[in-house]
């Protein structure tokens, strides 16, 4: 029997923690605090955190093969040099949509950086709808747009055989799948593989495990759920001591641990008293299944 253990490893008080990414080379977890405009790197050995502040809300971060990182900052795809804390703009999207920003992003198995946009929220999940789009930044720095009419572009990942792209538009309360062409980066044949139940609340960030099952962080649901995208069934629910769970990734030794980010914003003073670890980084061990390494951006 697995004995699941959940531990807050870092009380970071993120306004909105997001985009956890394991960096094996440094035994570290990268993540962002979107409204705080911060990219953070937590060293799991020394337990120290380094933070880089950028000039706009930063919604995702990813590894870069050349060294350093890439991040989505405002409506820009940027390269981030960790040593001198500088950013270089690689491409800009949604130029005519002044109230938009990027949200979640992740690199595909061929090294393209996928990320979608949304209108800026006036409160969590309160925003002008259908303003977002999904994009990817190719290794040569050109951008392709897949579709628009997105409410809150969120979790994304690819099947283990790279033939399916999984995607969440949060306010659809659905986890969707597309056929994926790894050669061209094209997607087609959108369908829903799971509809969230009411108590699961809002689907947010997502990652895949070595068995091809999906883990979805449920915003306001205080949990991560494990889904079988082939049967459309929920296999497992893991509850956390915070409501606003935003995203998850595997990391640690052999990717056997799960890391979960969450938000403080949107909690009232009573909620903050009841959930003092809100905005922290959680580690879940004993799940009995591993994850896969993140793909680096190859441009
Ligand atoms: O982290 C994100 O994806 C959004 O930027 C957040 O603001 C919330 O998760 C969202 O409000 C819940 O749907
Ligand atoms: Zn998210």
Coordinates of C-alpha atoms and ligand atoms in Angstrom, one line a residue:
X1 CA 0.0 0.0 0.0
X2 CA 1.2 3.5 -0.8
X3 CA 1.4 5.9 2.1
X4 CA 0.9 9.3 0.7
X5 CA 2.7 12.2 2.5
X6 CA 2.0 15.9 1.8
X7 CA 4.4 18.5 3.1
X8 CA 4.7 22.2 2.6
X9 CA 8.4 22.5 1.7
X10 CA 8.5 26.2 1.2
X11 CA 6.3 28.9 2.7
X12 CA 6.7 31.3 -0.1
X13 CA 3.3 33.2 0.2
X14 CA 2.9 33.3 -3.5
X15 CA 0.1 35.6 -4.7
X16 CA -0.4 33.1 -7.5
X17 CA 2.3 30.3 -7.6
X18 CA 2.3 28.5 -11.0
X19 CA 4.4 26.6 -13.5
X20 CA 6.4 24.2 -11.3
X21 CA 9.3 22.7 -13.4
X22 CA 11.9 20.3 -12.1
X23 CA 15.5 21.1 -13.0
X24 CA 17.5 17.9 -12.5
X25 CA 20.9 19.6 -13.1
X26 CA 20.5 21.8 -10.1
X27 CA 18.1 19.6 -8.0
X28 CA 15.8 22.5 -8.0
X29 CA 12.2 23.4 -8.5
X30 CA 11.5 26.4 -10.7
X31 CA 8.1 28.2 -10.4
X32 CA 6.6 31.6 -10.9
X33 CA 4.5 34.0 -8.8
X34 CA 2.4 35.6 -11.6
X35 CA 1.3 38.9 -10.2
X36 CA 4.5 39.3 -8.2
X37 CA 6.4 39.2 -11.5
X38 CA 8.8 36.7 -10.0
X39 CA 10.6 33.6 -11.3
X40 CA 11.8 31.5 -8.3
X41 CA 14.2 28.6 -8.0
X42 CA 14.1 26.5 -4.9
X43 CA 17.2 24.3 -4.3
X44 CA 15.8 21.1 -2.8
X45 CA 19.2 20.3 -1.1
X46 CA 20.1 23.7 0.4
X47 CA 16.4 24.7 0.7
X48 CA 17.4 28.2 -0.4
X49 CA 15.3 30.2 -2.9
X50 CA 16.6 32.6 -5.5
X51 CA 14.2 35.0 -7.1
X52 CA 14.4 37.1 -10.3
X53 CA 11.9 39.9 -10.7
X54 CA 10.8 40.7 -14.3
X55 CA 8.9 43.7 -15.7
X56 CA 5.4 42.2 -16.1
X57 CA 3.3 39.3 -14.8
X58 CA 5.3 36.1 -15.5
X59 CA 3.0 33.1 -16.0
X60 CA 5.3 30.2 -16.9
X61 CA 8.9 29.2 -17.0
X62 CA 10.7 26.4 -18.9
X63 CA 14.2 25.1 -19.3
X64 CA 16.3 26.1 -22.3
X65 CA 18.8 23.8 -24.0
X66 CA 21.3 26.6 -24.5
X67 CA 21.3 27.3 -20.8
X68 CA 19.2 29.6 -18.7
X69 CA 15.4 29.6 -19.1
X70 CA 12.5 30.8 -21.2
X71 CA 9.5 32.5 -19.7
X72 CA 6.2 34.0 -20.7
X73 CA 6.2 37.6 -19.4
X74 CA 3.2 39.8 -20.1
X75 CA 2.4 38.9 -23.7
X76 CA 6.1 38.2 -24.5
X77 CA 8.0 35.0 -24.9
X78 CA 11.4 35.8 -23.3
X79 CA 14.7 34.2 -22.7
X80 CA 15.9 34.6 -19.1
X81 CA 19.6 34.7 -18.1
X82 CA 19.7 33.6 -14.5
X83 CA 23.2 34.8 -13.8
X84 CA 22.7 38.5 -14.7
X85 CA 18.9 38.4 -14.3
X86 CA 18.4 39.8 -17.7
X87 CA 15.6 39.0 -20.2
X88 CA 15.5 39.2 -24.0
X89 CA 12.3 39.3 -25.9
X90 CA 12.0 36.4 -28.4
X91 CA 8.5 37.2 -29.7
X92 CA 5.3 39.1 -28.8
X93 CA 1.7 38.0 -29.2
X94 CA -1.8 39.6 -28.8
X95 CA -0.3 43.1 -29.7
X96 CA -3.8 44.5 -30.3
X97 CA -5.2 43.1 -27.0
X98 CA -3.8 45.5 -24.3
X99 CA -5.5 43.8 -21.4
X100 CA -4.2 40.3 -22.2
X101 CA -1.3 38.4 -20.7
X102 CA 0.1 34.9 -21.2
X103 CA -1.0 32.2 -18.8
X104 CA 0.3 28.6 -18.5
X105 CA 3.0 27.3 -20.8
X106 CA 5.1 24.2 -21.4
X107 CA 7.7 22.9 -23.9
X108 CA 6.6 20.1 -26.3
X109 CA 8.8 17.0 -26.9
X110 CA 10.3 18.6 -30.0
X111 CA 11.4 21.7 -28.1
X112 CA 8.6 24.2 -29.0
X113 CA 7.3 26.4 -26.2
X114 CA 3.5 26.3 -26.1
X115 CA 1.6 29.0 -24.1
X116 CA -1.8 30.5 -24.2
X117 CA -3.2 33.9 -23.2
X118 CA -6.1 35.3 -21.3
X119 CA -7.6 38.7 -20.4
X120 CA -6.2 40.0 -17.1
X121 CA -8.5 39.0 -14.2
X122 CA -10.3 41.6 -12.0
X123 CA -10.6 38.8 -9.4
X124 CA -9.7 35.1 -9.7
X125 CA -11.6 33.6 -12.6
X126 CA -13.4 36.9 -13.3
X127 CA -12.4 38.4 -16.6
X128 CA -13.5 39.3 -20.1
X129 CA -14.2 36.0 -21.7
X130 CA -12.9 34.5 -25.0
X131 CA -10.0 36.9 -25.3
X132 CA -7.2 34.3 -25.2
X133 CA -5.4 32.3 -27.8
X134 CA -3.0 29.4 -27.8
X135 CA 0.4 29.8 -29.4
X136 CA 3.8 28.1 -29.7
X137 CA 7.2 29.6 -30.1
X138 CA 9.3 27.4 -32.5
X139 CA 13.0 26.9 -32.0
X140 CA 13.6 29.5 -34.8
X141 CA 11.6 32.1 -32.7
X142 CA 8.6 32.3 -35.1
X143 CA 5.2 32.0 -33.4
X144 CA 2.3 29.9 -34.6
X145 CA -1.3 30.5 -33.4
X146 CA -3.5 27.5 -33.0
X147 CA -6.9 28.9 -32.0
X148 CA -8.6 31.9 -30.3
X149 CA -11.8 32.3 -28.2
X150 CA -10.0 30.9 -25.1
X151 CA -11.2 32.0 -21.6
X152 CA -8.3 31.0 -19.3
X153 CA -5.6 29.1 -21.2
X154 CA -4.2 26.6 -18.7
X155 CA -2.7 23.1 -18.3
X156 CA -0.9 21.4 -21.1
X157 CA 1.1 18.3 -21.8
X158 CA 1.7 15.6 -24.4
X159 CA 1.1 11.8 -24.4
X160 CA 4.1 9.6 -23.9
X161 CA 4.0 8.6 -27.6
X162 CA 3.8 12.3 -28.5
X163 CA 0.6 11.7 -30.6
X164 CA -1.8 13.5 -28.3
X165 CA -1.8 17.1 -26.9
X166 CA -3.8 17.6 -23.8
X167 CA -5.1 21.1 -23.0
X168 CA -7.3 22.9 -20.4
X169 CA -9.3 26.0 -21.0
X170 CA -10.3 26.4 -17.3
X171 CA -13.7 27.9 -17.7
X172 CA -14.8 25.0 -20.0
X173 CA -14.4 22.7 -16.9
X174 CA -13.0 20.2 -19.3
X175 CA -9.7 18.4 -20.0
X176 CA -9.4 18.2 -23.8
X177 CA -7.2 16.2 -26.2
X178 CA -6.1 16.9 -29.8
X179 CA -4.2 14.7 -32.2
X180 CA -0.7 15.9 -32.3
X181 CA 1.8 15.9 -35.1
X182 CA 5.2 16.2 -33.5
X183 CA 7.0 16.9 -36.8
X184 CA 5.0 20.0 -37.7
X185 CA 3.6 20.9 -34.3
X186 CA 0.0 20.9 -35.7
X187 CA -3.0 19.9 -33.6
X188 CA -6.4 18.6 -34.8
X189 CA -9.6 16.8 -33.8
X190 CA -10.4 18.5 -30.4
X191 CA -12.4 16.4 -28.0
X192 CA -13.1 16.3 -24.3
X193 CA -11.5 13.5 -22.2
X194 CA -12.8 14.5 -18.8
X195 CA -15.4 16.9 -17.4
X196 CA -14.8 18.1 -13.9
X197 CA -17.3 17.4 -11.2
X198 CA -18.7 20.3 -9.3
X199 CA -16.7 19.8 -6.1
X200 CA -13.5 19.5 -8.2
X201 CA -14.0 23.2 -9.2
X202 CA -11.8 24.7 -11.8
X203 CA -9.2 22.7 -13.8
X204 CA -5.8 24.5 -13.8
X205 CA -2.3 23.2 -14.4
X206 CA -1.6 19.6 -15.5
X207 CA 1.1 17.0 -16.0
X208 CA 1.4 13.4 -17.3
X209 CA 2.9 10.4 -15.4
X210 CA 4.9 7.5 -16.8
X211 CA 1.7 5.5 -17.1
X212 CA 0.2 8.1 -19.4
X213 CA -2.3 9.3 -16.8
X214 CA -3.0 13.0 -16.3
X215 CA -2.7 14.9 -13.0
X216 CA -4.7 18.0 -12.9
X217 CA -4.6 20.7 -10.1
X218 CA -8.0 21.9 -9.2
X219 CA -8.2 25.6 -8.4
X220 CA -10.6 26.1 -5.4
X221 CA -10.8 22.4 -5.2
X222 CA -7.8 22.0 -2.9
X223 CA -6.7 18.8 -4.7
X224 CA -4.9 17.1 -7.6
X225 CA -6.8 14.4 -9.5
X226 CA -5.4 11.6 -11.6
X227 CA -7.3 10.9 -14.8
X228 CA -7.2 8.1 -17.3
X229 CA -7.6 10.0 -20.6
X230 CA -8.5 6.8 -22.4
X231 CA -11.5 5.8 -20.3
X232 CA -12.4 9.3 -19.1
X233 CA -12.4 8.1 -15.5
X234 CA -10.9 9.7 -12.5
X235 CA -8.5 7.2 -10.8
X236 CA -7.4 9.1 -7.7
X237 CA -7.9 12.2 -5.7
X238 CA -5.2 13.7 -3.5
X239 CA -6.4 16.5 -1.2
X240 CA -4.1 19.3 0.0
X241 CA -4.5 21.7 3.0
X242 CA -5.0 24.7 0.7
X243 CA -7.9 25.5 -1.6
X244 CA -6.3 27.3 -4.5
X245 CA -4.1 24.6 -5.9
X246 CA -2.9 25.8 -9.3
X247 CA -0.4 23.4 -10.9
X248 CA 1.7 20.2 -10.5
X249 CA 4.8 18.6 -11.8
X250 CA 6.9 15.6 -11.0
X251 CA 10.4 16.1 -9.7
X252 CA 13.0 14.9 -7.1
X253 CA 14.8 11.6 -7.3
X254 CA 13.8 9.8 -10.5
X255 CA 10.8 12.1 -10.7
X256 CA 9.1 10.1 -7.9
X257 CA 7.8 13.2 -6.0
X258 CA 5.1 15.6 -7.1
X259 CA 5.3 19.3 -6.5
X260 CA 2.2 21.5 -6.3
X261 CA 1.9 25.2 -6.5
X262 CA -1.0 27.3 -5.1
X263 CA -2.3 30.8 -4.7
X264 CA -3.0 33.1 -1.7
X265 CA -4.9 35.7 -3.8
X266 CA -8.6 35.3 -3.6
X267 CA -8.6 34.0 0.0
X268 CA -10.3 36.3 2.6
X269 CA -8.8 36.9 6.0
X270 CA -10.6 33.9 7.4
X271 CA -9.3 31.6 4.6
X272 CA -5.8 32.9 5.2
X273 CA -6.0 32.1 8.9
X274 CA -7.2 28.6 8.1
X275 CA -4.7 28.0 5.3
X276 CA -1.5 29.6 6.6
X277 CA 0.5 27.6 4.0
X278 CA -1.5 29.1 1.0
X279 CA 0.9 30.3 -1.6
X280 CA 3.5 27.7 -0.6
X281 CA 5.1 24.9 -2.4
X282 CA 3.9 21.4 -1.6
X283 CA 5.7 18.1 -2.0
X284 CA 3.7 14.8 -2.3
X285 CA 5.5 11.6 -1.8
X286 CA 4.3 8.0 -1.8
X287 CA 2.1 8.3 -4.9
X288 CA 3.7 5.1 -6.3
X289 CA 4.0 6.5 -9.8
X290 CA 6.7 8.6 -11.4
X291 CA 6.8 11.5 -13.8
X292 CA 8.9 12.3 -16.8
X293 CA 11.6 15.0 -17.2
X294 CA 10.5 18.4 -18.6
X295 CA 11.5 19.0 -22.3
X296 CA 13.8 22.0 -22.8
X297 CA 13.2 24.7 -25.3
X298 CA 15.6 24.1 -28.2
X299 CA 15.8 27.6 -29.6
Ligands
LIG1 O1 -2.9 30.4 -12.5 C1 -3.7 30.5 -13.4 O2 -3.8 29.7 -14.3 C2 -4.5 31.8 -13.5 O3 -3.6 32.8 -13.9 C3 -5.0 32.1 -12.1 O4 -5.5 33.4 -12.0 C4 -6.1 31.1 -11.7 O5 -5.5 29.8 -11.7 C5 -7.4 31.2 -12.3 O6 -8.1 32.3 -11.8 C6 -8.3 30.0 -12.0 O7 -9.0 29.6 -13.1
LIG2 ZN1 -2.8 27.9 -14.3

